[in-house]
Coordinates of N, CA and C in Angstrom, one line a residue:
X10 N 93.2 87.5 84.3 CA 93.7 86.9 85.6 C 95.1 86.5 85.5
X11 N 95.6 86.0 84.3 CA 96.7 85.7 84.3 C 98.3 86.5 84.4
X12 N 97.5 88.2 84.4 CA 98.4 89.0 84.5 C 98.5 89.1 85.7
X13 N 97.3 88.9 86.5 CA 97.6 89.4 88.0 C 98.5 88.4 88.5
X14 N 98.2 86.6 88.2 CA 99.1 86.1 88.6 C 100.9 86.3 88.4
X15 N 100.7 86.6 87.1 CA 102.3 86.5 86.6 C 103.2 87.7 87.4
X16 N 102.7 88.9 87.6 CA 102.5 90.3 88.2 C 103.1 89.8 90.0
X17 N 102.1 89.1 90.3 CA 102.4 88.0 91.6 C 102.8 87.2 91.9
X18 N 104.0 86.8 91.0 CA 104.4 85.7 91.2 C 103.8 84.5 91.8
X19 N 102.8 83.9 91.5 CA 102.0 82.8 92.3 C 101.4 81.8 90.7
X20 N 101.5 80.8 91.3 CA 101.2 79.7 89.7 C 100.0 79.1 89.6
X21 N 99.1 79.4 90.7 CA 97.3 78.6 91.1 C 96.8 79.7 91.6
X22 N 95.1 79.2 91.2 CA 94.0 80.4 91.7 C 94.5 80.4 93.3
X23 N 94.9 79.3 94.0 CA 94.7 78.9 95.4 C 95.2 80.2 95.8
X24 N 96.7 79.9 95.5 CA 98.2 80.7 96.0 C 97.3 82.1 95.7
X25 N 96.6 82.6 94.4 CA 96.1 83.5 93.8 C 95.7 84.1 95.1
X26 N 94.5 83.4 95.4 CA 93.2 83.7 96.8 C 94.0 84.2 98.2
X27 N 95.3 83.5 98.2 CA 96.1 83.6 99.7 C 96.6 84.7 99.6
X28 N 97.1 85.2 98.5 CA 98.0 86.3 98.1 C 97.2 87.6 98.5
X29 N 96.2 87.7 97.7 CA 94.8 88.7 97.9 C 94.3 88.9 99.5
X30 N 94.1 87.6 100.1 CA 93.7 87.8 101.2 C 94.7 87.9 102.3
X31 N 96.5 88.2 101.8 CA 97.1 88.4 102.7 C 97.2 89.9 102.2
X32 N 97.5 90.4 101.5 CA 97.0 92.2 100.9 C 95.8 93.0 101.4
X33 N 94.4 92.0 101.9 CA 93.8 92.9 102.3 C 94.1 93.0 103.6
X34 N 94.8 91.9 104.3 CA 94.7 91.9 106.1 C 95.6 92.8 105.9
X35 N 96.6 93.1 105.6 CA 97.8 94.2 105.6 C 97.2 95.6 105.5
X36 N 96.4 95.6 104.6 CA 95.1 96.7 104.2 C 94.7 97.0 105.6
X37 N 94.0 95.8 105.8 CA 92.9 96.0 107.6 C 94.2 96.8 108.5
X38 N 95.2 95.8 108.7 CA 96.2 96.5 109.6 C 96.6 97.7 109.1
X39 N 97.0 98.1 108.4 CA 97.5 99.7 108.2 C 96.5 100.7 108.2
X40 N 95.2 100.1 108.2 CA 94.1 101.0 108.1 C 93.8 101.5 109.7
X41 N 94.2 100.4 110.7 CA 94.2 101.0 112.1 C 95.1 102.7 112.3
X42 N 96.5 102.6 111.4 CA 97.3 104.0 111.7 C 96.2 105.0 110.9
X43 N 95.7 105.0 110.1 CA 95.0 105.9 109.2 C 93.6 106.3 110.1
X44 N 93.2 105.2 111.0 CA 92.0 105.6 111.9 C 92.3 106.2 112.9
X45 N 94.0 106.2 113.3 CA 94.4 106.8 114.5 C 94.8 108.6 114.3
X46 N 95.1 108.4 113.1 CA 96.0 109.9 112.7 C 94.8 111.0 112.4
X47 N 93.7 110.4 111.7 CA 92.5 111.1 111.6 C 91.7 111.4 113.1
X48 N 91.9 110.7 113.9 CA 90.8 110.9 115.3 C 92.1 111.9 116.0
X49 N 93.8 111.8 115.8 CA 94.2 112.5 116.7 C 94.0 114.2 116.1
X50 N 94.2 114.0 114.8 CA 94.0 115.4 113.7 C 92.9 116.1 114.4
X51 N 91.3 115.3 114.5 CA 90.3 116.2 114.8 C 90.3 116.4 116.0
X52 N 91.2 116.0 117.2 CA 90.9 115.9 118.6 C 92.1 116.6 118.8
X53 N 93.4 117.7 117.8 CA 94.5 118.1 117.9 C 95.6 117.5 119.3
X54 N 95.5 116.5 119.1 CA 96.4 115.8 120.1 C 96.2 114.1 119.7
X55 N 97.1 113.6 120.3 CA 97.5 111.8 119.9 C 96.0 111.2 120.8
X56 N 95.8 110.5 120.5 CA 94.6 109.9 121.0 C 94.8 108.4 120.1
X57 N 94.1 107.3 120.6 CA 94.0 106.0 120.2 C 92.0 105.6 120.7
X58 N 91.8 105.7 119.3 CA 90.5 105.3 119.5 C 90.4 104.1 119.1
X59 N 88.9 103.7 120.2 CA 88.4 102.1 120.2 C 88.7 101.0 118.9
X60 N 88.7 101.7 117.6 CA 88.5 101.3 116.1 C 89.8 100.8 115.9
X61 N 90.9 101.9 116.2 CA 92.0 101.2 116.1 C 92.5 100.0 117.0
X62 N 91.6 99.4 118.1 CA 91.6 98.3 118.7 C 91.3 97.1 117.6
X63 N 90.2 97.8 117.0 CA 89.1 96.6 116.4 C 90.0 96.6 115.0
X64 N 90.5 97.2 114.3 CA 91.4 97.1 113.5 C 92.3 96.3 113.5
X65 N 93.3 96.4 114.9 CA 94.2 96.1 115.1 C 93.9 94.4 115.1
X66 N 92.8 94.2 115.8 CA 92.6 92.7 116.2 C 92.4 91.9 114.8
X67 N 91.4 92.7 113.9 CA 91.0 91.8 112.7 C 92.3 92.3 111.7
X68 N 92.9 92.9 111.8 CA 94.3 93.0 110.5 C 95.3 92.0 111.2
X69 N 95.6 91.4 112.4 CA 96.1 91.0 113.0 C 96.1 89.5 113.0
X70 N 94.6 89.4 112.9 CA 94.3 87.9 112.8 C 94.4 87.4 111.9
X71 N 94.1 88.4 110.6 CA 94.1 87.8 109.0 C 95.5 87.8 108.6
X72 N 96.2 88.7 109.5 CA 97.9 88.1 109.1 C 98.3 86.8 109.9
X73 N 97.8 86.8 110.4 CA 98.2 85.7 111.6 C 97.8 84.4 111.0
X74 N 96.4 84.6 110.2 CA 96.2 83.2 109.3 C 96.7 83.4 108.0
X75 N 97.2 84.0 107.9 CA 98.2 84.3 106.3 C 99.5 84.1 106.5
X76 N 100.2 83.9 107.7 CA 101.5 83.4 108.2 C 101.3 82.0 108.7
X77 N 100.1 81.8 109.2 CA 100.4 80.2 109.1 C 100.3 79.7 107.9
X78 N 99.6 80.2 107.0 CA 99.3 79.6 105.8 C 100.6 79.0 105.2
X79 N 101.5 80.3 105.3 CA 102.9 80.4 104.4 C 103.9 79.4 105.5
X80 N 103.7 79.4 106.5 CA 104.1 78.3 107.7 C 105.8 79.1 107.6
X81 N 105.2 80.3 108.1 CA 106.4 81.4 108.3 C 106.7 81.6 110.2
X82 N 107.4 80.7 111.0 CA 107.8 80.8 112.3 C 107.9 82.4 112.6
X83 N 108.5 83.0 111.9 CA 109.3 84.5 112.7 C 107.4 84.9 112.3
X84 N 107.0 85.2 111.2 CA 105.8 86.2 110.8 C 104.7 85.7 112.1
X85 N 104.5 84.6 112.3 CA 103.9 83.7 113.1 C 103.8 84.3 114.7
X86 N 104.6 84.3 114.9 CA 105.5 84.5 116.4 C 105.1 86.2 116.3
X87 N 105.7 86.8 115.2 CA 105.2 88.6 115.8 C 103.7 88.5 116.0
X88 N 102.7 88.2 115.1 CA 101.6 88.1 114.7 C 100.7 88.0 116.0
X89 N 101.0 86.8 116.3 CA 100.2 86.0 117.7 C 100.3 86.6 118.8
X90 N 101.3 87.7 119.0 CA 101.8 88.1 120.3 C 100.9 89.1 120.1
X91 N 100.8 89.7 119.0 CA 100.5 91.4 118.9 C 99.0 91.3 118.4
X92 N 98.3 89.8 118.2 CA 96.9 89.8 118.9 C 96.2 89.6 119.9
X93 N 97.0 89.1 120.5 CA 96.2 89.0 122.2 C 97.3 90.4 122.7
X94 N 98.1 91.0 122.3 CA 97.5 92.3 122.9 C 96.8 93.1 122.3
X95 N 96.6 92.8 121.4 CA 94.9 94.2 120.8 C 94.1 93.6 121.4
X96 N 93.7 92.4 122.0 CA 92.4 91.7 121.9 C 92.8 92.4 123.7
X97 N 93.7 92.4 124.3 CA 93.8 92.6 125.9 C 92.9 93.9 125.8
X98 N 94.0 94.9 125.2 CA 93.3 96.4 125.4 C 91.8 96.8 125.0
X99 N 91.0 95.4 124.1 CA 89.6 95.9 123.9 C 89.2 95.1 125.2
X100 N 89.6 94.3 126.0 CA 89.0 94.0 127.3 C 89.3 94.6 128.1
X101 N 89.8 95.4 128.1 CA 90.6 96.2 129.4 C 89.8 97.6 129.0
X102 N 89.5 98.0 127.8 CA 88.7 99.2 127.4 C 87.2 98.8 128.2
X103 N 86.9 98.0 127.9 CA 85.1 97.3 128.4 C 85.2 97.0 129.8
X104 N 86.1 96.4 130.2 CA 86.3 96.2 131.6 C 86.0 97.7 132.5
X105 N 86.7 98.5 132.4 CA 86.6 99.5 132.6 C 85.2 100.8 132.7
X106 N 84.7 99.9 131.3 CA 83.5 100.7 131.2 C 82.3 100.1 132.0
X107 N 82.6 99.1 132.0 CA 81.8 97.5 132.9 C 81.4 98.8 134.3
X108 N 82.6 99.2 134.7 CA 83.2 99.7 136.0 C 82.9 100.9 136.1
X109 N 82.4 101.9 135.1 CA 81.9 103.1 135.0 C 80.4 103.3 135.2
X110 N 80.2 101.7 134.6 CA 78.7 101.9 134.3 C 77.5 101.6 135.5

């Protein structure tokens, strides 16, 4: 464990835990482009499926609590904006469907 810290510059399990769980939310978030590029590949054209909503929202939030953690204003401020609009588009997706149905 001690290599991962030194490796990470971080000096406590704590910092250790925040570190990790700010690497997976970045994970969750980049994993939305990866869910987008495969659904447009099979559908030969750009498409944005629902997943990359739901991606978007939970990679979004775990950075969003990993910027306040670090009590970073600027990381804070992108963060919060660009989850309530993933969170808009999955109610505007349902709304719609509300409206189909």
């Amino acid at each position: 464990m001690d290599w991962l810290m030194d490796m990470l510059h971080v000096e406590s399990i704590v910092e250790l835990w925040w570190v990790l769980f700010g690497l997976l939310a970045q994970l969750m978030f980049t994993g939305r482009f990866l869910v987008q590029w495969i659904a447009s590949e099979r559908k030969g054209e750009s498409v944005v499926p629902i997943s990359f909503w739901y991606f978007s929202v939970a990679g979004g939030a775990m950075l969003l609590t990993y910027a306040l953690y670090r009590r970073d204003p600027v990381f804070v401020l992108g963060q919060s904006l660009g989850v309530f609009i993933y969170g808009r588009n999955l109610w505007l997706i349902y709304a719609k469907r509300r409206r189909e149905a």
